[in-house]
């Protein structure tokens, strides 16, 4: 099954900074390009961290609260007295990143898990090749329900699990896939659910599928399973 990857939705024209980029220049870049954060890279385009509006505002708040220089945070260096802060001292490090060939679903889970709004995208050599935002990923989850249903039936139930199209009834509403019906073996249900969850645009899966044979307690050498379901269960 084909899944949309991060490289297909990312922005390749990345606004970035270097560790020595001064505070005011970072603020200017964010304002001029209408963005809320940017990656900080070294001379080899390896991502060292991310600096955001929140980082700048936090510095200003600490600076203005009592007139004292801001305290250091993990992963940051403190500026020498009398010298402007730089991106390398303001950034949050290490950066949370994804790779261009990662699925959009994985990128979305990473964003939610880390509470971030953007992710630097890396190539196979760990170099920066793009940036992906929540807005970029949202487009995938706006996929029409009818398209999702067609893919569930054709690619998951028929081609992957070798089921007749009328074996399991599929309905999709706002990205939530609901399955009803009866399959031969209990082991086919979690396989179907797992495969459907990986499809682009799927928000959740509700399974109301029953089974005729409970093969969950059979020994591996008993030939009750076959085909893709057998291989999938043994490898995951």
PDB file of C-alpha atoms in Angstrom:
ATOM      1  CA  UNK A   1       0.000   0.000   0.000  1.00  0.00           C
ATOM      2  CA  UNK A   2       1.232   3.461  -0.896  1.00  0.00           C
ATOM      3  CA  UNK A   3       1.393   6.117   1.785  1.00  0.00           C
ATOM      4  CA  UNK A   4       2.093   9.794   1.329  1.00  0.00           C
ATOM      5  CA  UNK A   5       5.539  10.605   2.672  1.00  0.00           C
ATOM      6  CA  UNK A   6       6.788  13.781   4.300  1.00  0.00           C
ATOM      7  CA  UNK A   7       8.883  14.651   1.254  1.00  0.00           C
ATOM      8  CA  UNK A   8       5.693  15.005  -0.796  1.00  0.00           C
ATOM      9  CA  UNK A   9       4.186  17.717   1.424  1.00  0.00           C
ATOM     10  CA  UNK A  10       7.203  19.530   2.904  1.00  0.00           C
ATOM     11  CA  UNK A  11       8.452  22.994   1.959  1.00  0.00           C
ATOM     12  CA  UNK A  12      11.873  22.789   0.325  1.00  0.00           C
ATOM     13  CA  UNK A  13      12.688  26.517   0.457  1.00  0.00           C
ATOM     14  CA  UNK A  14      13.716  26.543   4.102  1.00  0.00           C
ATOM     15  CA  UNK A  15      14.414  29.710   6.059  1.00  0.00           C
ATOM     16  CA  UNK A  16      17.285  28.809   8.380  1.00  0.00           C
ATOM     17  CA  UNK A  17      19.897  30.291  10.647  1.00  0.00           C
ATOM     18  CA  UNK A  18      23.416  29.440  11.728  1.00  0.00           C
ATOM     19  CA  UNK A  19      24.647  29.243  15.317  1.00  0.00           C
ATOM     20  CA  UNK A  20      26.275  32.685  15.002  1.00  0.00           C
ATOM     21  CA  UNK A  21      23.171  34.440  13.616  1.00  0.00           C
ATOM     22  CA  UNK A  22      22.400  37.351  16.014  1.00  0.00           C
ATOM     23  CA  UNK A  23      19.158  37.614  17.983  1.00  0.00           C
ATOM     24  CA  UNK A  24      17.845  40.584  15.972  1.00  0.00           C
ATOM     25  CA  UNK A  25      18.507  38.878  12.657  1.00  0.00           C
ATOM     26  CA  UNK A  26      16.618  35.775  13.813  1.00  0.00           C
ATOM     27  CA  UNK A  27      13.677  37.987  14.831  1.00  0.00           C
ATOM     28  CA  UNK A  28      13.838  39.729  11.447  1.00  0.00           C
ATOM     29  CA  UNK A  29      13.783  36.406   9.573  1.00  0.00           C
ATOM     30  CA  UNK A  30      10.748  35.191  11.502  1.00  0.00           C
ATOM     31  CA  UNK A  31       8.878  38.443  10.931  1.00  0.00           C
ATOM     32  CA  UNK A  32       9.786  38.880   7.252  1.00  0.00           C
ATOM     33  CA  UNK A  33       8.788  35.340   6.281  1.00  0.00           C
ATOM     34  CA  UNK A  34       5.744  35.136   8.553  1.00  0.00           C
ATOM     35  CA  UNK A  35       6.936  31.982  10.327  1.00  0.00           C
ATOM     36  CA  UNK A  36       7.061  31.041  13.996  1.00  0.00           C
ATOM     37  CA  UNK A  37      10.329  29.102  14.031  1.00  0.00           C
ATOM     38  CA  UNK A  38      13.330  28.015  11.996  1.00  0.00           C
ATOM     39  CA  UNK A  39      16.084  25.392  12.119  1.00  0.00           C
ATOM     40  CA  UNK A  40      19.645  26.210  13.092  1.00  0.00           C
ATOM     41  CA  UNK A  41      22.206  24.386  10.951  1.00  0.00           C
ATOM     42  CA  UNK A  42      25.975  24.021  10.748  1.00  0.00           C
ATOM     43  CA  UNK A  43      28.082  24.524   7.610  1.00  0.00           C
ATOM     44  CA  UNK A  44      27.195  20.987   6.453  1.00  0.00           C
ATOM     45  CA  UNK A  45      23.422  21.618   6.750  1.00  0.00           C
ATOM     46  CA  UNK A  46      23.177  19.331   9.782  1.00  0.00           C
ATOM     47  CA  UNK A  47      20.409  20.497  12.104  1.00  0.00           C
ATOM     48  CA  UNK A  48      21.702  21.597  15.512  1.00  0.00           C
ATOM     49  CA  UNK A  49      18.458  22.879  16.960  1.00  0.00           C
ATOM     50  CA  UNK A  50      15.356  25.000  16.375  1.00  0.00           C
ATOM     51  CA  UNK A  51      14.786  28.609  17.423  1.00  0.00           C
ATOM     52  CA  UNK A  52      11.224  29.893  17.674  1.00  0.00           C
ATOM     53  CA  UNK A  53       9.246  32.983  18.604  1.00  0.00           C
ATOM     54  CA  UNK A  54       8.719  31.348  21.983  1.00  0.00           C
ATOM     55  CA  UNK A  55      12.491  31.194  22.531  1.00  0.00           C
ATOM     56  CA  UNK A  56      12.862  34.882  21.649  1.00  0.00           C
ATOM     57  CA  UNK A  57       9.952  35.983  23.808  1.00  0.00           C
ATOM     58  CA  UNK A  58      11.137  33.885  26.743  1.00  0.00           C
ATOM     59  CA  UNK A  59      14.536  35.577  26.528  1.00  0.00           C
ATOM     60  CA  UNK A  60      12.962  39.016  26.399  1.00  0.00           C
ATOM     61  CA  UNK A  61      10.696  38.218  29.339  1.00  0.00           C
ATOM     62  CA  UNK A  62      13.595  37.062  31.481  1.00  0.00           C
ATOM     63  CA  UNK A  63      15.734  39.987  30.402  1.00  0.00           C
ATOM     64  CA  UNK A  64      13.010  42.493  31.197  1.00  0.00           C
ATOM     65  CA  UNK A  65      11.834  41.020  34.492  1.00  0.00           C
ATOM     66  CA  UNK A  66      14.736  42.206  36.607  1.00  0.00           C
ATOM     67  CA  UNK A  67      17.249  43.574  34.127  1.00  0.00           C
ATOM     68  CA  UNK A  68      19.500  40.549  34.572  1.00  0.00           C
ATOM     69  CA  UNK A  69      20.770  38.388  31.701  1.00  0.00           C
ATOM     70  CA  UNK A  70      18.651  35.289  30.996  1.00  0.00           C
ATOM     71  CA  UNK A  71      19.542  32.053  32.696  1.00  0.00           C
ATOM     72  CA  UNK A  72      20.876  29.220  30.615  1.00  0.00           C
ATOM     73  CA  UNK A  73      18.729  26.234  29.649  1.00  0.00           C
ATOM     74  CA  UNK A  74      19.776  22.687  28.791  1.00  0.00           C
ATOM     75  CA  UNK A  75      21.390  22.525  25.371  1.00  0.00           C
ATOM     76  CA  UNK A  76      22.141  26.241  25.299  1.00  0.00           C
ATOM     77  CA  UNK A  77      25.231  28.322  25.911  1.00  0.00           C
ATOM     78  CA  UNK A  78      25.144  31.644  27.703  1.00  0.00           C
ATOM     79  CA  UNK A  79      26.292  34.764  25.913  1.00  0.00           C
ATOM     80  CA  UNK A  80      29.341  36.621  27.154  1.00  0.00           C
ATOM     81  CA  UNK A  81      28.612  39.884  28.947  1.00  0.00           C
ATOM     82  CA  UNK A  82      27.966  42.728  26.552  1.00  0.00           C
ATOM     83  CA  UNK A  83      27.602  40.486  23.484  1.00  0.00           C
ATOM     84  CA  UNK A  84      24.247  39.930  21.730  1.00  0.00           C
ATOM     85  CA  UNK A  85      22.746  36.474  21.974  1.00  0.00           C
ATOM     86  CA  UNK A  86      22.932  34.249  18.915  1.00  0.00           C
ATOM     87  CA  UNK A  87      20.700  31.569  17.440  1.00  0.00           C
ATOM     88  CA  UNK A  88      23.019  28.903  18.840  1.00  0.00           C
ATOM     89  CA  UNK A  89      22.450  30.234  22.359  1.00  0.00           C
ATOM     90  CA  UNK A  90      18.710  30.719  21.958  1.00  0.00           C
ATOM     91  CA  UNK A  91      17.803  27.505  20.169  1.00  0.00           C
ATOM     92  CA  UNK A  92      16.173  24.435  21.656  1.00  0.00           C
ATOM     93  CA  UNK A  93      18.421  21.426  21.165  1.00  0.00           C
ATOM     94  CA  UNK A  94      18.500  18.707  20.092  1.00  0.00           C
ATOM     95  CA  UNK A  95      15.904  19.327  17.410  1.00  0.00           C
ATOM     96  CA  UNK A  96      12.960  16.986  16.866  1.00  0.00           C
ATOM     97  CA  UNK A  97      13.199  15.916  13.215  1.00  0.00           C
ATOM     98  CA  UNK A  98      11.739  13.543  10.629  1.00  0.00           C
ATOM     99  CA  UNK A  99      13.071  12.092   7.400  1.00  0.00           C
ATOM    100  CA  UNK A 100      11.763  12.805   3.926  1.00  0.00           C
ATOM    101  CA  UNK A 101      10.718   9.177   3.453  1.00  0.00           C
ATOM    102  CA  UNK A 102       8.818   8.969   6.759  1.00  0.00           C
ATOM    103  CA  UNK A 103       5.051   8.696   6.439  1.00  0.00           C
ATOM    104  CA  UNK A 104       2.857  11.721   7.031  1.00  0.00           C
ATOM    105  CA  UNK A 105       1.123   9.811   9.828  1.00  0.00           C
ATOM    106  CA  UNK A 106       4.439   9.283  11.607  1.00  0.00           C
ATOM    107  CA  UNK A 107       5.273  12.981  11.296  1.00  0.00           C
ATOM    108  CA  UNK A 108       1.878  13.891  12.746  1.00  0.00           C
ATOM    109  CA  UNK A 109       2.405  11.552  15.709  1.00  0.00           C
ATOM    110  CA  UNK A 110       5.861  13.047  16.289  1.00  0.00           C
ATOM    111  CA  UNK A 111       4.444  16.571  16.332  1.00  0.00           C
ATOM    112  CA  UNK A 112       1.746  15.639  18.833  1.00  0.00           C
ATOM    113  CA  UNK A 113       4.136  13.683  21.061  1.00  0.00           C
ATOM    114  CA  UNK A 114       6.610  16.571  21.293  1.00  0.00           C
ATOM    115  CA  UNK A 115       4.127  19.444  21.191  1.00  0.00           C
ATOM    116  CA  UNK A 116       5.802  21.194  18.247  1.00  0.00           C
ATOM    117  CA  UNK A 117       4.347  22.971  15.224  1.00  0.00           C
ATOM    118  CA  UNK A 118       7.099  22.289  12.692  1.00  0.00           C
ATOM    119  CA  UNK A 119       9.691  19.610  11.986  1.00  0.00           C
ATOM    120  CA  UNK A 120      12.956  19.923  10.069  1.00  0.00           C
ATOM    121  CA  UNK A 121      13.084  17.241   7.381  1.00  0.00           C
ATOM    122  CA  UNK A 122      16.328  15.328   6.800  1.00  0.00           C
ATOM    123  CA  UNK A 123      17.650  13.233   3.944  1.00  0.00           C
ATOM    124  CA  UNK A 124      19.427   9.882   4.265  1.00  0.00           C
ATOM    125  CA  UNK A 125      22.664  11.671   5.180  1.00  0.00           C
ATOM    126  CA  UNK A 126      20.943  13.593   7.990  1.00  0.00           C
ATOM    127  CA  UNK A 127      21.116  16.904   6.101  1.00  0.00           C
ATOM    128  CA  UNK A 128      18.297  19.440   6.064  1.00  0.00           C
ATOM    129  CA  UNK A 129      16.170  19.199   2.907  1.00  0.00           C
ATOM    130  CA  UNK A 130      12.892  20.797   3.983  1.00  0.00           C
ATOM    131  CA  UNK A 131      10.477  21.798   6.704  1.00  0.00           C
ATOM    132  CA  UNK A 132       7.014  20.383   7.406  1.00  0.00           C
ATOM    133  CA  UNK A 133       4.338  22.140   9.455  1.00  0.00           C
ATOM    134  CA  UNK A 134       1.024  21.139  10.965  1.00  0.00           C
ATOM    135  CA  UNK A 135      -0.744  22.896   8.112  1.00  0.00           C
ATOM    136  CA  UNK A 136       1.186  20.781   5.578  1.00  0.00           C
ATOM    137  CA  UNK A 137       0.076  17.587   7.292  1.00  0.00           C
ATOM    138  CA  UNK A 138      -3.518  18.701   7.728  1.00  0.00           C
ATOM    139  CA  UNK A 139      -4.154  18.447   3.994  1.00  0.00           C
ATOM    140  CA  UNK A 140      -3.634  14.685   4.116  1.00  0.00           C
ATOM    141  CA  UNK A 141      -6.293  14.293   6.817  1.00  0.00           C
ATOM    142  CA  UNK A 142      -8.783  16.218   4.678  1.00  0.00           C
ATOM    143  CA  UNK A 143      -8.857  13.290   2.269  1.00  0.00           C
ATOM    144  CA  UNK A 144     -12.452  12.446   1.206  1.00  0.00           C
ATOM    145  CA  UNK A 145     -14.124   9.622   3.119  1.00  0.00           C
ATOM    146  CA  UNK A 146     -15.105   7.935  -0.137  1.00  0.00           C
ATOM    147  CA  UNK A 147     -11.442   7.689  -1.202  1.00  0.00           C
ATOM    148  CA  UNK A 148     -10.480   6.180   2.154  1.00  0.00           C
ATOM    149  CA  UNK A 149     -13.280   3.618   1.963  1.00  0.00           C
ATOM    150  CA  UNK A 150     -12.302   2.566  -1.558  1.00  0.00           C
ATOM    151  CA  UNK A 151      -8.705   2.009  -0.474  1.00  0.00           C
ATOM    152  CA  UNK A 152      -9.749   0.033   2.621  1.00  0.00           C
ATOM    153  CA  UNK A 153     -11.881  -2.321   0.553  1.00  0.00           C
ATOM    154  CA  UNK A 154      -9.519  -2.729  -2.391  1.00  0.00           C
ATOM    155  CA  UNK A 155      -6.048  -2.696  -0.848  1.00  0.00           C
ATOM    156  CA  UNK A 156      -6.634  -4.015   2.684  1.00  0.00           C
ATOM    157  CA  UNK A 157      -9.588  -6.396   2.570  1.00  0.00           C
ATOM    158  CA  UNK A 158      -9.296  -7.767  -0.969  1.00  0.00           C
ATOM    159  CA  UNK A 159      -5.633  -7.549  -1.968  1.00  0.00           C
ATOM    160  CA  UNK A 160      -3.951  -7.957   1.429  1.00  0.00           C
ATOM    161  CA  UNK A 161      -6.322 -10.235   3.349  1.00  0.00           C
ATOM    162  CA  UNK A 162      -7.908 -11.996   0.333  1.00  0.00           C
ATOM    163  CA  UNK A 163     -11.409 -11.379   1.619  1.00  0.00           C
ATOM    164  CA  UNK A 164     -14.497 -11.097  -0.534  1.00  0.00           C
ATOM    165  CA  UNK A 165     -15.696  -7.451  -0.737  1.00  0.00           C
ATOM    166  CA  UNK A 166     -19.018  -8.394   0.896  1.00  0.00           C
ATOM    167  CA  UNK A 167     -17.391 -10.181   3.859  1.00  0.00           C
ATOM    168  CA  UNK A 168     -16.822  -7.001   5.848  1.00  0.00           C
ATOM    169  CA  UNK A 169     -18.894  -3.842   5.555  1.00  0.00           C
ATOM    170  CA  UNK A 170     -16.883  -0.606   5.587  1.00  0.00           C
ATOM    171  CA  UNK A 171     -18.163   2.864   6.416  1.00  0.00           C
ATOM    172  CA  UNK A 172     -16.104   6.035   6.841  1.00  0.00           C
ATOM    173  CA  UNK A 173     -17.181   9.257   8.545  1.00  0.00           C
ATOM    174  CA  UNK A 174     -14.781  12.163   9.097  1.00  0.00           C
ATOM    175  CA  UNK A 175     -11.832   9.803   8.683  1.00  0.00           C
ATOM    176  CA  UNK A 176     -13.114   7.244  11.227  1.00  0.00           C
ATOM    177  CA  UNK A 177     -13.352   3.792   9.633  1.00  0.00           C
ATOM    178  CA  UNK A 178     -16.004   1.420  11.006  1.00  0.00           C
ATOM    179  CA  UNK A 179     -15.886  -2.291  10.158  1.00  0.00           C
ATOM    180  CA  UNK A 180     -18.770  -4.728  10.597  1.00  0.00           C
ATOM    181  CA  UNK A 181     -19.186  -8.332   9.513  1.00  0.00           C
ATOM    182  CA  UNK A 182     -17.641 -11.721  10.184  1.00  0.00           C
ATOM    183  CA  UNK A 183     -14.306 -13.231   9.147  1.00  0.00           C
ATOM    184  CA  UNK A 184     -13.086 -16.827   9.325  1.00  0.00           C
ATOM    185  CA  UNK A 185     -10.244 -16.355  11.820  1.00  0.00           C
ATOM    186  CA  UNK A 186      -9.849 -14.093  14.834  1.00  0.00           C
ATOM    187  CA  UNK A 187      -6.236 -13.304  13.852  1.00  0.00           C
ATOM    188  CA  UNK A 188      -7.409 -11.477  10.724  1.00  0.00           C
ATOM    189  CA  UNK A 189      -9.103  -8.723  12.746  1.00  0.00           C
ATOM    190  CA  UNK A 190      -6.012  -7.073  14.325  1.00  0.00           C
ATOM    191  CA  UNK A 191      -4.168  -7.379  11.016  1.00  0.00           C
ATOM    192  CA  UNK A 192      -6.944  -5.536   9.190  1.00  0.00           C
ATOM    193  CA  UNK A 193      -7.142  -2.869  11.886  1.00  0.00           C
ATOM    194  CA  UNK A 194      -3.385  -2.278  11.882  1.00  0.00           C
ATOM    195  CA  UNK A 195      -3.201  -2.007   8.100  1.00  0.00           C
ATOM    196  CA  UNK A 196      -6.124   0.427   7.951  1.00  0.00           C
ATOM    197  CA  UNK A 197      -4.634   2.667  10.632  1.00  0.00           C
ATOM    198  CA  UNK A 198      -1.600   3.168   8.390  1.00  0.00           C
ATOM    199  CA  UNK A 199      -3.628   4.583   5.516  1.00  0.00           C
ATOM    200  CA  UNK A 200      -3.425   8.291   4.773  1.00  0.00           C
ATOM    201  CA  UNK A 201      -6.373  10.214   6.154  1.00  0.00           C
ATOM    202  CA  UNK A 202      -7.485   7.576   8.671  1.00  0.00           C
ATOM    203  CA  UNK A 203      -8.185   9.163  12.046  1.00  0.00           C
ATOM    204  CA  UNK A 204      -9.311   6.020  13.887  1.00  0.00           C
ATOM    205  CA  UNK A 205     -10.642   2.487  13.301  1.00  0.00           C
ATOM    206  CA  UNK A 206     -13.708   1.014  15.020  1.00  0.00           C
ATOM    207  CA  UNK A 207     -13.949  -2.764  14.602  1.00  0.00           C
ATOM    208  CA  UNK A 208     -17.237  -4.574  15.155  1.00  0.00           C
ATOM    209  CA  UNK A 209     -16.071  -7.625  13.259  1.00  0.00           C
ATOM    210  CA  UNK A 210     -16.719 -11.096  14.691  1.00  0.00           C
ATOM    211  CA  UNK A 211     -15.021 -14.395  13.823  1.00  0.00           C
ATOM    212  CA  UNK A 212     -15.838 -18.056  13.343  1.00  0.00           C
ATOM    213  CA  UNK A 213     -12.553 -19.625  14.518  1.00  0.00           C
ATOM    214  CA  UNK A 214     -10.496 -18.455  17.487  1.00  0.00           C
ATOM    215  CA  UNK A 215      -6.969 -19.270  16.329  1.00  0.00           C
ATOM    216  CA  UNK A 216      -5.235 -17.102  18.943  1.00  0.00           C
ATOM    217  CA  UNK A 217      -4.183 -20.128  21.016  1.00  0.00           C
ATOM    218  CA  UNK A 218      -2.912 -22.318  18.207  1.00  0.00           C
ATOM    219  CA  UNK A 219       0.760 -23.241  18.202  1.00  0.00           C
ATOM    220  CA  UNK A 220       2.893 -21.673  15.443  1.00  0.00           C
ATOM    221  CA  UNK A 221       3.388 -25.045  13.731  1.00  0.00           C
ATOM    222  CA  UNK A 222      -0.352 -25.582  13.295  1.00  0.00           C
ATOM    223  CA  UNK A 223      -1.241 -24.595   9.710  1.00  0.00           C
ATOM    224  CA  UNK A 224      -4.319 -22.526  10.512  1.00  0.00           C
ATOM    225  CA  UNK A 225      -2.940 -19.290   9.148  1.00  0.00           C
ATOM    226  CA  UNK A 226      -1.892 -18.590   5.631  1.00  0.00           C
ATOM    227  CA  UNK A 227      -0.949 -15.843   3.218  1.00  0.00           C
ATOM    228  CA  UNK A 228      -0.151 -12.278   4.170  1.00  0.00           C
ATOM    229  CA  UNK A 229      -1.964 -12.456   7.512  1.00  0.00           C
ATOM    230  CA  UNK A 230       0.310 -15.298   8.629  1.00  0.00           C
ATOM    231  CA  UNK A 231       3.495 -13.497   7.614  1.00  0.00           C
ATOM    232  CA  UNK A 232       2.351 -10.194   9.102  1.00  0.00           C
ATOM    233  CA  UNK A 233       1.477 -11.699  12.480  1.00  0.00           C
ATOM    234  CA  UNK A 234       4.785 -13.546  12.740  1.00  0.00           C
ATOM    235  CA  UNK A 235       6.843 -10.461  11.901  1.00  0.00           C
ATOM    236  CA  UNK A 236       5.133  -7.858  14.083  1.00  0.00           C
TER     237      UNK A 236
END
